[in-house]
Amino acid sequence: MSEPVRIRTPRTIIRLLDIEEAELLQRYRVENREHLGPWEPLRTTSHYAIDGARQAVEASLEAARADRGYPFAVLTPDGGEMIGSLTFANVVRGVFQACHVGYGIAQRHQGKGLMFEALDSAVRYAFGPLDFHRIMANYMPRNERSGRLLERLGFEKEGYARRYLKIDGLWEDHVLTARIRSEG
């Protein structure tokens, strides 16, 4: 990526964090530890420490530089608070031109349509400048909100994977969905 990505929506800014902004990530992680825990892998205490946040930001910047992934922060318009995250991960180029998308939103911001707004813009960016053909998203069947969000965004169910990912210490089934770029 030559220029820093900055996607603006009516109520958010979506971009990579800078190293100096690691505190935003740490605060988001700490404040949403219980809220996000059931949907994420088990985390060590270092995940919630400032050094863990700094390492994550450094890894994010390197992943984007290497076109391996794009771990974006979803920020308030003034950039003062991280309200969510969305990551285009597992980037495969060549004949596949695909990635997975994962996302989360702060508990106090859920139910306001912010994740739909952010993902809608980010997916358009992924099909545009990032030149993906396919974006895959998987969710646990009990996460009905996520299923509805993906359906609203145009993701179609493609399958069901038993014991697919180890989430919160347990191997969880996942519904497999994807959205394919309409042109090209």
mmCIF file with all atom_site columns, C-alpha atoms in Angstrom:
data_model
loop_
_atom_site.group_PDB
_atom_site.id
_atom_site.type_symbol
_atom_site.label_atom_id
_atom_site.label_alt_id
_atom_site.label_comp_id
_atom_site.label_asym_id
_atom_site.label_entity_id
_atom_site.label_seq_id
_atom_site.pdbx_PDB_ins_code
_atom_site.Cartn_x
_atom_site.Cartn_y
_atom_site.Cartn_z
_atom_site.occupancy
_atom_site.B_iso_or_equiv
_atom_site.pdbx_formal_charge
_atom_site.auth_seq_id
_atom_site.auth_comp_id
_atom_site.auth_asym_id
_atom_site.auth_atom_id
_atom_site.pdbx_PDB_model_num
ATOM 1   C CA . MET A 1 1   ? 0.000   0.000   0.000   1.00 0.00 ? 1   MET A CA 1
ATOM 2   C CA . SER A 1 2   ? 1.517   3.260   -1.069  1.00 0.00 ? 2   SER A CA 1
ATOM 3   C CA . GLU A 1 3   ? -0.905  5.712   0.570   1.00 0.00 ? 3   GLU A CA 1
ATOM 4   C CA . PRO A 1 4   ? -2.458  5.137   3.981   1.00 0.00 ? 4   PRO A CA 1
ATOM 5   C CA . VAL A 1 5   ? -6.004  3.826   3.666   1.00 0.00 ? 5   VAL A CA 1
ATOM 6   C CA . ARG A 1 6   ? -8.630  6.135   5.129   1.00 0.00 ? 6   ARG A CA 1
ATOM 7   C CA . ILE A 1 7   ? -12.228 5.149   4.469   1.00 0.00 ? 7   ILE A CA 1
ATOM 8   C CA . ARG A 1 8   ? -14.811 7.665   5.644   1.00 0.00 ? 8   ARG A CA 1
ATOM 9   C CA . THR A 1 9   ? -18.416 6.789   6.310   1.00 0.00 ? 9   THR A CA 1
ATOM 10  C CA . PRO A 1 10  ? -21.048 9.172   7.671   1.00 0.00 ? 10  PRO A CA 1
ATOM 11  C CA . ARG A 1 11  ? -20.242 8.163   11.265  1.00 0.00 ? 11  ARG A CA 1
ATOM 12  C CA . THR A 1 12  ? -16.821 6.465   11.201  1.00 0.00 ? 12  THR A CA 1
ATOM 13  C CA . ILE A 1 13  ? -13.284 6.471   9.896   1.00 0.00 ? 13  ILE A CA 1
ATOM 14  C CA . ILE A 1 14  ? -11.763 3.118   8.963   1.00 0.00 ? 14  ILE A CA 1
ATOM 15  C CA . ARG A 1 15  ? -7.985  2.870   8.816   1.00 0.00 ? 15  ARG A CA 1
ATOM 16  C CA . LEU A 1 16  ? -4.895  1.170   10.156  1.00 0.00 ? 16  LEU A CA 1
ATOM 17  C CA . LEU A 1 17  ? -3.705  2.472   13.500  1.00 0.00 ? 17  LEU A CA 1
ATOM 18  C CA . ASP A 1 18  ? -0.289  4.071   13.920  1.00 0.00 ? 18  ASP A CA 1
ATOM 19  C CA . ILE A 1 19  ? 2.102   2.817   16.620  1.00 0.00 ? 19  ILE A CA 1
ATOM 20  C CA . GLU A 1 20  ? 1.446   5.980   18.673  1.00 0.00 ? 20  GLU A CA 1
ATOM 21  C CA . GLU A 1 21  ? -2.250  5.007   18.777  1.00 0.00 ? 21  GLU A CA 1
ATOM 22  C CA . ALA A 1 22  ? -1.769  1.638   20.479  1.00 0.00 ? 22  ALA A CA 1
ATOM 23  C CA . GLU A 1 23  ? -3.609  3.023   23.525  1.00 0.00 ? 23  GLU A CA 1
ATOM 24  C CA . LEU A 1 24  ? -6.805  3.209   21.437  1.00 0.00 ? 24  LEU A CA 1
ATOM 25  C CA . LEU A 1 25  ? -6.548  -0.510  20.700  1.00 0.00 ? 25  LEU A CA 1
ATOM 26  C CA . GLN A 1 26  ? -5.696  -1.376  24.287  1.00 0.00 ? 26  GLN A CA 1
ATOM 27  C CA . ARG A 1 27  ? -8.667  0.601   25.622  1.00 0.00 ? 27  ARG A CA 1
ATOM 28  C CA . TYR A 1 28  ? -11.001 -1.067  23.108  1.00 0.00 ? 28  TYR A CA 1
ATOM 29  C CA . ARG A 1 29  ? -9.729  -4.517  24.104  1.00 0.00 ? 29  ARG A CA 1
ATOM 30  C CA . VAL A 1 30  ? -9.971  -3.907  27.853  1.00 0.00 ? 30  VAL A CA 1
ATOM 31  C CA . GLU A 1 31  ? -13.403 -2.246  27.745  1.00 0.00 ? 31  GLU A CA 1
ATOM 32  C CA . ASN A 1 32  ? -14.857 -5.025  25.576  1.00 0.00 ? 32  ASN A CA 1
ATOM 33  C CA . ARG A 1 33  ? -13.123 -8.044  27.079  1.00 0.00 ? 33  ARG A CA 1
ATOM 34  C CA . GLU A 1 34  ? -16.321 -9.689  28.357  1.00 0.00 ? 34  GLU A CA 1
ATOM 35  C CA . HIS A 1 35  ? -18.436 -8.586  25.405  1.00 0.00 ? 35  HIS A CA 1
ATOM 36  C CA . LEU A 1 36  ? -16.083 -9.974  22.729  1.00 0.00 ? 36  LEU A CA 1
ATOM 37  C CA . GLY A 1 37  ? -14.795 -12.987 24.696  1.00 0.00 ? 37  GLY A CA 1
ATOM 38  C CA . PRO A 1 38  ? -17.491 -15.474 23.566  1.00 0.00 ? 38  PRO A CA 1
ATOM 39  C CA . TRP A 1 39  ? -16.708 -14.744 19.902  1.00 0.00 ? 39  TRP A CA 1
ATOM 40  C CA . GLU A 1 40  ? -12.884 -14.769 19.977  1.00 0.00 ? 40  GLU A CA 1
ATOM 41  C CA . PRO A 1 41  ? -10.055 -17.214 20.720  1.00 0.00 ? 41  PRO A CA 1
ATOM 42  C CA . LEU A 1 42  ? -8.920  -17.410 24.338  1.00 0.00 ? 42  LEU A CA 1
ATOM 43  C CA . ARG A 1 43  ? -6.681  -14.444 25.081  1.00 0.00 ? 43  ARG A CA 1
ATOM 44  C CA . THR A 1 44  ? -3.651  -14.147 27.359  1.00 0.00 ? 44  THR A CA 1
ATOM 45  C CA . THR A 1 45  ? -3.243  -11.212 29.743  1.00 0.00 ? 45  THR A CA 1
ATOM 46  C CA . SER A 1 46  ? -0.633  -9.723  27.378  1.00 0.00 ? 46  SER A CA 1
ATOM 47  C CA . HIS A 1 47  ? -3.406  -9.226  24.794  1.00 0.00 ? 47  HIS A CA 1
ATOM 48  C CA . TYR A 1 48  ? -4.889  -6.567  27.092  1.00 0.00 ? 48  TYR A CA 1
ATOM 49  C CA . ALA A 1 49  ? -1.577  -4.870  27.970  1.00 0.00 ? 49  ALA A CA 1
ATOM 50  C CA . ILE A 1 50  ? -0.149  -1.840  26.168  1.00 0.00 ? 50  ILE A CA 1
ATOM 51  C CA . ASP A 1 51  ? 2.816   -3.876  24.882  1.00 0.00 ? 51  ASP A CA 1
ATOM 52  C CA . GLY A 1 52  ? 0.399   -6.412  23.394  1.00 0.00 ? 52  GLY A CA 1
ATOM 53  C CA . ALA A 1 53  ? -1.502  -3.609  21.686  1.00 0.00 ? 53  ALA A CA 1
ATOM 54  C CA . ARG A 1 54  ? 1.732   -2.113  20.330  1.00 0.00 ? 54  ARG A CA 1
ATOM 55  C CA . GLN A 1 55  ? 2.813   -5.484  18.960  1.00 0.00 ? 55  GLN A CA 1
ATOM 56  C CA . ALA A 1 56  ? -0.600  -5.934  17.337  1.00 0.00 ? 56  ALA A CA 1
ATOM 57  C CA . VAL A 1 57  ? -0.390  -2.507  15.665  1.00 0.00 ? 57  VAL A CA 1
ATOM 58  C CA . GLU A 1 58  ? 3.133   -3.250  14.408  1.00 0.00 ? 58  GLU A CA 1
ATOM 59  C CA . ALA A 1 59  ? 1.965   -6.622  13.046  1.00 0.00 ? 59  ALA A CA 1
ATOM 60  C CA . SER A 1 60  ? -1.031  -4.916  11.400  1.00 0.00 ? 60  SER A CA 1
ATOM 61  C CA . LEU A 1 61  ? 1.159   -2.406  9.608   1.00 0.00 ? 61  LEU A CA 1
ATOM 62  C CA . GLU A 1 62  ? 3.529   -5.151  8.433   1.00 0.00 ? 62  GLU A CA 1
ATOM 63  C CA . ALA A 1 63  ? 0.634   -7.356  7.238   1.00 0.00 ? 63  ALA A CA 1
ATOM 64  C CA . ALA A 1 64  ? -0.778  -4.493  5.159   1.00 0.00 ? 64  ALA A CA 1
ATOM 65  C CA . ARG A 1 65  ? 2.675   -3.640  3.734   1.00 0.00 ? 65  ARG A CA 1
ATOM 66  C CA . ALA A 1 66  ? 3.107   -7.268  2.708   1.00 0.00 ? 66  ALA A CA 1
ATOM 67  C CA . ASP A 1 67  ? -0.491  -7.580  1.370   1.00 0.00 ? 67  ASP A CA 1
ATOM 68  C CA . ARG A 1 68  ? -1.187  -10.438 3.807   1.00 0.00 ? 68  ARG A CA 1
ATOM 69  C CA . GLY A 1 69  ? -4.010  -8.731  5.692   1.00 0.00 ? 69  GLY A CA 1
ATOM 70  C CA . TYR A 1 70  ? -5.655  -5.428  6.492   1.00 0.00 ? 70  TYR A CA 1
ATOM 71  C CA . PRO A 1 71  ? -6.521  -5.137  10.202  1.00 0.00 ? 71  PRO A CA 1
ATOM 72  C CA . PHE A 1 72  ? -8.503  -1.905  10.248  1.00 0.00 ? 72  PHE A CA 1
ATOM 73  C CA . ALA A 1 73  ? -9.712  0.038   13.258  1.00 0.00 ? 73  ALA A CA 1
ATOM 74  C CA . VAL A 1 74  ? -13.177 1.550   13.109  1.00 0.00 ? 74  VAL A CA 1
ATOM 75  C CA . LEU A 1 75  ? -12.890 4.964   14.767  1.00 0.00 ? 75  LEU A CA 1
ATOM 76  C CA . THR A 1 76  ? -15.155 7.828   15.699  1.00 0.00 ? 76  THR A CA 1
ATOM 77  C CA . PRO A 1 77  ? -15.002 10.673  13.145  1.00 0.00 ? 77  PRO A CA 1
ATOM 78  C CA . ASP A 1 78  ? -12.508 12.595  15.304  1.00 0.00 ? 78  ASP A CA 1
ATOM 79  C CA . GLY A 1 79  ? -10.299 9.492   15.612  1.00 0.00 ? 79  GLY A CA 1
ATOM 80  C CA . GLY A 1 80  ? -10.405 9.703   19.406  1.00 0.00 ? 80  GLY A CA 1
ATOM 81  C CA . GLU A 1 81  ? -12.102 6.364   20.101  1.00 0.00 ? 81  GLU A CA 1
ATOM 82  C CA . MET A 1 82  ? -11.895 2.910   18.580  1.00 0.00 ? 82  MET A CA 1
ATOM 83  C CA . ILE A 1 83  ? -15.449 1.611   18.323  1.00 0.00 ? 83  ILE A CA 1
ATOM 84  C CA . GLY A 1 84  ? -14.804 -1.541  16.335  1.00 0.00 ? 84  GLY A CA 1
ATOM 85  C CA . SER A 1 85  ? -12.454 -3.569  14.219  1.00 0.00 ? 85  SER A CA 1
ATOM 86  C CA . LEU A 1 86  ? -12.644 -5.223  10.835  1.00 0.00 ? 86  LEU A CA 1
ATOM 87  C CA . THR A 1 87  ? -9.923  -7.294  9.282   1.00 0.00 ? 87  THR A CA 1
ATOM 88  C CA . PHE A 1 88  ? -9.411  -8.612  5.800   1.00 0.00 ? 88  PHE A CA 1
ATOM 89  C CA . ALA A 1 89  ? -7.212  -11.614 6.619   1.00 0.00 ? 89  ALA A CA 1
ATOM 90  C CA . ASN A 1 90  ? -5.770  -14.695 4.937   1.00 0.00 ? 90  ASN A CA 1
ATOM 91  C CA . VAL A 1 91  ? -5.187  -12.787 1.708   1.00 0.00 ? 91  VAL A CA 1
ATOM 92  C CA . VAL A 1 92  ? -4.574  -15.032 -1.278  1.00 0.00 ? 92  VAL A CA 1
ATOM 93  C CA . ARG A 1 93  ? -3.723  -13.431 -4.606  1.00 0.00 ? 93  ARG A CA 1
ATOM 94  C CA . GLY A 1 94  ? -3.236  -14.954 -8.062  1.00 0.00 ? 94  GLY A CA 1
ATOM 95  C CA . VAL A 1 95  ? -6.130  -16.978 -9.413  1.00 0.00 ? 95  VAL A CA 1
ATOM 96  C CA . PHE A 1 96  ? -8.073  -16.741 -6.111  1.00 0.00 ? 96  PHE A CA 1
ATOM 97  C CA . GLN A 1 97  ? -7.970  -12.999 -5.232  1.00 0.00 ? 97  GLN A CA 1
ATOM 98  C CA . ALA A 1 98  ? -9.752  -13.661 -1.936  1.00 0.00 ? 98  ALA A CA 1
ATOM 99  C CA . CYS A 1 99  ? -9.694  -13.062 1.793   1.00 0.00 ? 99  CYS A CA 1
ATOM 100 C CA . HIS A 1 100 ? -11.682 -13.623 4.960   1.00 0.00 ? 100 HIS A CA 1
ATOM 101 C CA . VAL A 1 101 ? -13.282 -10.763 6.861   1.00 0.00 ? 101 VAL A CA 1
ATOM 102 C CA . GLY A 1 102 ? -13.671 -10.706 10.619  1.00 0.00 ? 102 GLY A CA 1
ATOM 103 C CA . TYR A 1 103 ? -15.171 -7.919  12.687  1.00 0.00 ? 103 TYR A CA 1
ATOM 104 C CA . GLY A 1 104 ? -16.290 -6.792  16.113  1.00 0.00 ? 104 GLY A CA 1
ATOM 105 C CA . ILE A 1 105 ? -17.923 -3.759  17.643  1.00 0.00 ? 105 ILE A CA 1
ATOM 106 C CA . ALA A 1 106 ? -17.745 -2.244  21.107  1.00 0.00 ? 106 ALA A CA 1
ATOM 107 C CA . GLN A 1 107 ? -20.644 -3.245  23.305  1.00 0.00 ? 107 GLN A CA 1
ATOM 108 C CA . ARG A 1 108 ? -21.787 0.328   23.851  1.00 0.00 ? 108 ARG A CA 1
ATOM 109 C CA . HIS A 1 109 ? -21.940 0.953   20.095  1.00 0.00 ? 109 HIS A CA 1
ATOM 110 C CA . GLN A 1 110 ? -23.774 -2.179  18.965  1.00 0.00 ? 110 GLN A CA 1
ATOM 111 C CA . GLY A 1 111 ? -27.306 -1.949  17.645  1.00 0.00 ? 111 GLY A CA 1
ATOM 112 C CA . LYS A 1 112 ? -26.754 1.448   15.974  1.00 0.00 ? 112 LYS A CA 1
ATOM 113 C CA . GLY A 1 113 ? -25.962 0.213   12.459  1.00 0.00 ? 113 GLY A CA 1
ATOM 114 C CA . LEU A 1 114 ? -22.316 1.255   12.738  1.00 0.00 ? 114 LEU A CA 1
ATOM 115 C CA . MET A 1 115 ? -20.870 -2.145  11.816  1.00 0.00 ? 115 MET A CA 1
ATOM 116 C CA . PHE A 1 116 ? -23.139 -2.366  8.769   1.00 0.00 ? 116 PHE A CA 1
ATOM 117 C CA . GLU A 1 117 ? -22.027 1.126   7.746   1.00 0.00 ? 117 GLU A CA 1
ATOM 118 C CA . ALA A 1 118 ? -18.342 0.307   8.235   1.00 0.00 ? 118 ALA A CA 1
ATOM 119 C CA . LEU A 1 119 ? -18.420 -3.117  6.586   1.00 0.00 ? 119 LEU A CA 1
ATOM 120 C CA . ASP A 1 120 ? -20.458 -1.873  3.635   1.00 0.00 ? 120 ASP A CA 1
ATOM 121 C CA . SER A 1 121 ? -17.823 0.770   2.864   1.00 0.00 ? 121 SER A CA 1
ATOM 122 C CA . ALA A 1 122 ? -14.892 -1.535  3.611   1.00 0.00 ? 122 ALA A CA 1
ATOM 123 C CA . VAL A 1 123 ? -16.237 -4.286  1.341   1.00 0.00 ? 123 VAL A CA 1
ATOM 124 C CA . ARG A 1 124 ? -16.598 -1.778  -1.504  1.00 0.00 ? 124 ARG A CA 1
ATOM 125 C CA . TYR A 1 125 ? -12.975 -0.755  -0.866  1.00 0.00 ? 125 TYR A CA 1
ATOM 126 C CA . ALA A 1 126 ? -11.905 -4.410  -0.858  1.00 0.00 ? 126 ALA A CA 1
ATOM 127 C CA . PHE A 1 127 ? -13.588 -5.024  -4.215  1.00 0.00 ? 127 PHE A CA 1
ATOM 128 C CA . GLY A 1 128 ? -12.140 -1.761  -5.568  1.00 0.00 ? 128 GLY A CA 1
ATOM 129 C CA . PRO A 1 129 ? -8.576  -0.699  -4.685  1.00 0.00 ? 129 PRO A CA 1
ATOM 130 C CA . LEU A 1 130 ? -7.684  -3.994  -2.944  1.00 0.00 ? 130 LEU A CA 1
ATOM 131 C CA . ASP A 1 131 ? -8.956  -5.897  -6.010  1.00 0.00 ? 131 ASP A CA 1
ATOM 132 C CA . PHE A 1 132 ? -10.510 -8.895  -4.251  1.00 0.00 ? 132 PHE A CA 1
ATOM 133 C CA . HIS A 1 133 ? -12.865 -11.154 -6.184  1.00 0.00 ? 133 HIS A CA 1
ATOM 134 C CA . ARG A 1 134 ? -14.211 -13.045 -3.160  1.00 0.00 ? 134 ARG A CA 1
ATOM 135 C CA . ILE A 1 135 ? -14.623 -12.118 0.512   1.00 0.00 ? 135 ILE A CA 1
ATOM 136 C CA . MET A 1 136 ? -15.475 -14.937 2.894   1.00 0.00 ? 136 MET A CA 1
ATOM 137 C CA . ALA A 1 137 ? -17.029 -14.511 6.331   1.00 0.00 ? 137 ALA A CA 1
ATOM 138 C CA . ASN A 1 138 ? -17.849 -17.257 8.803   1.00 0.00 ? 138 ASN A CA 1
ATOM 139 C CA . TYR A 1 139 ? -20.009 -17.045 11.913  1.00 0.00 ? 139 TYR A CA 1
ATOM 140 C CA . MET A 1 140 ? -21.170 -19.324 14.699  1.00 0.00 ? 140 MET A CA 1
ATOM 141 C CA . PRO A 1 141 ? -24.806 -20.400 14.257  1.00 0.00 ? 141 PRO A CA 1
ATOM 142 C CA . ARG A 1 142 ? -25.740 -18.951 17.671  1.00 0.00 ? 142 ARG A CA 1
ATOM 143 C CA . ASN A 1 143 ? -24.438 -15.547 16.596  1.00 0.00 ? 143 ASN A CA 1
ATOM 144 C CA . GLU A 1 144 ? -27.675 -14.588 14.887  1.00 0.00 ? 144 GLU A CA 1
ATOM 145 C CA . ARG A 1 145 ? -26.799 -10.877 14.772  1.00 0.00 ? 145 ARG A CA 1
ATOM 146 C CA . SER A 1 146 ? -23.717 -11.629 12.719  1.00 0.00 ? 146 SER A CA 1
ATOM 147 C CA . GLY A 1 147 ? -25.689 -13.885 10.390  1.00 0.00 ? 147 GLY A CA 1
ATOM 148 C CA . ARG A 1 148 ? -28.281 -11.169 9.777   1.00 0.00 ? 148 ARG A CA 1
ATOM 149 C CA . LEU A 1 149 ? -25.571 -8.547  9.236   1.00 0.00 ? 149 LEU A CA 1
ATOM 150 C CA . LEU A 1 150 ? -23.776 -10.652 6.632   1.00 0.00 ? 150 LEU A CA 1
ATOM 151 C CA . GLU A 1 151 ? -27.027 -11.454 4.840   1.00 0.00 ? 151 GLU A CA 1
ATOM 152 C CA . ARG A 1 152 ? -27.903 -7.747  4.731   1.00 0.00 ? 152 ARG A CA 1
ATOM 153 C CA . LEU A 1 153 ? -24.456 -7.052  3.244   1.00 0.00 ? 153 LEU A CA 1
ATOM 154 C CA . GLY A 1 154 ? -25.065 -9.550  0.429   1.00 0.00 ? 154 GLY A CA 1
ATOM 155 C CA . PHE A 1 155 ? -23.043 -12.489 1.755   1.00 0.00 ? 155 PHE A CA 1
ATOM 156 C CA . GLU A 1 156 ? -24.499 -15.833 0.711   1.00 0.00 ? 156 GLU A CA 1
ATOM 157 C CA . LYS A 1 157 ? -24.362 -19.079 2.675   1.00 0.00 ? 157 LYS A CA 1
ATOM 158 C CA . GLU A 1 158 ? -22.026 -21.565 1.072   1.00 0.00 ? 158 GLU A CA 1
ATOM 159 C CA . GLY A 1 159 ? -21.682 -24.259 3.682   1.00 0.00 ? 159 GLY A CA 1
ATOM 160 C CA . TYR A 1 160 ? -21.429 -25.418 7.246   1.00 0.00 ? 160 TYR A CA 1
ATOM 161 C CA . ALA A 1 161 ? -18.181 -26.406 8.934   1.00 0.00 ? 161 ALA A CA 1
ATOM 162 C CA . ARG A 1 162 ? -18.331 -28.553 12.052  1.00 0.00 ? 162 ARG A CA 1
ATOM 163 C CA . ARG A 1 163 ? -15.858 -27.761 14.837  1.00 0.00 ? 163 ARG A CA 1
ATOM 164 C CA . TYR A 1 164 ? -14.251 -25.184 12.534  1.00 0.00 ? 164 TYR A CA 1
ATOM 165 C CA . LEU A 1 165 ? -12.483 -22.755 14.898  1.00 0.00 ? 165 LEU A CA 1
ATOM 166 C CA . LYS A 1 166 ? -11.470 -22.843 18.548  1.00 0.00 ? 166 LYS A CA 1
ATOM 167 C CA . ILE A 1 167 ? -13.393 -19.931 20.050  1.00 0.00 ? 167 ILE A CA 1
ATOM 168 C CA . ASP A 1 168 ? -13.335 -19.095 23.761  1.00 0.00 ? 168 ASP A CA 1
ATOM 169 C CA . GLY A 1 169 ? -11.652 -22.455 24.378  1.00 0.00 ? 169 GLY A CA 1
ATOM 170 C CA . LEU A 1 170 ? -14.166 -24.635 22.466  1.00 0.00 ? 170 LEU A CA 1
ATOM 171 C CA . TRP A 1 171 ? -14.224 -25.965 18.907  1.00 0.00 ? 171 TRP A CA 1
ATOM 172 C CA . GLU A 1 172 ? -17.241 -24.218 17.393  1.00 0.00 ? 172 GLU A CA 1
ATOM 173 C CA . ASP A 1 173 ? -19.290 -24.949 14.275  1.00 0.00 ? 173 ASP A CA 1
ATOM 174 C CA . HIS A 1 174 ? -19.467 -22.122 11.731  1.00 0.00 ? 174 HIS A CA 1
ATOM 175 C CA . VAL A 1 175 ? -21.748 -21.122 8.875   1.00 0.00 ? 175 VAL A CA 1
ATOM 176 C CA . LEU A 1 176 ? -19.585 -20.327 5.829   1.00 0.00 ? 176 LEU A CA 1
ATOM 177 C CA . THR A 1 177 ? -20.600 -17.347 3.705   1.00 0.00 ? 177 THR A CA 1
ATOM 178 C CA . ALA A 1 178 ? -19.062 -15.345 0.885   1.00 0.00 ? 178 ALA A CA 1
ATOM 179 C CA . ARG A 1 179 ? -19.680 -12.351 -1.273  1.00 0.00 ? 179 ARG A CA 1
ATOM 180 C CA . ILE A 1 180 ? -18.321 -12.276 -4.794  1.00 0.00 ? 180 ILE A CA 1
ATOM 181 C CA . ARG A 1 181 ? -17.523 -9.113  -6.728  1.00 0.00 ? 181 ARG A CA 1
ATOM 182 C CA . SER A 1 182 ? -20.270 -8.650  -9.294  1.00 0.00 ? 182 SER A CA 1
ATOM 183 C CA . GLU A 1 183 ? -18.068 -7.418  -12.116 1.00 0.00 ? 183 GLU A CA 1
ATOM 184 C CA . GLY A 1 184 ? -14.594 -8.402  -13.299 1.00 0.00 ? 184 GLY A CA 1
#
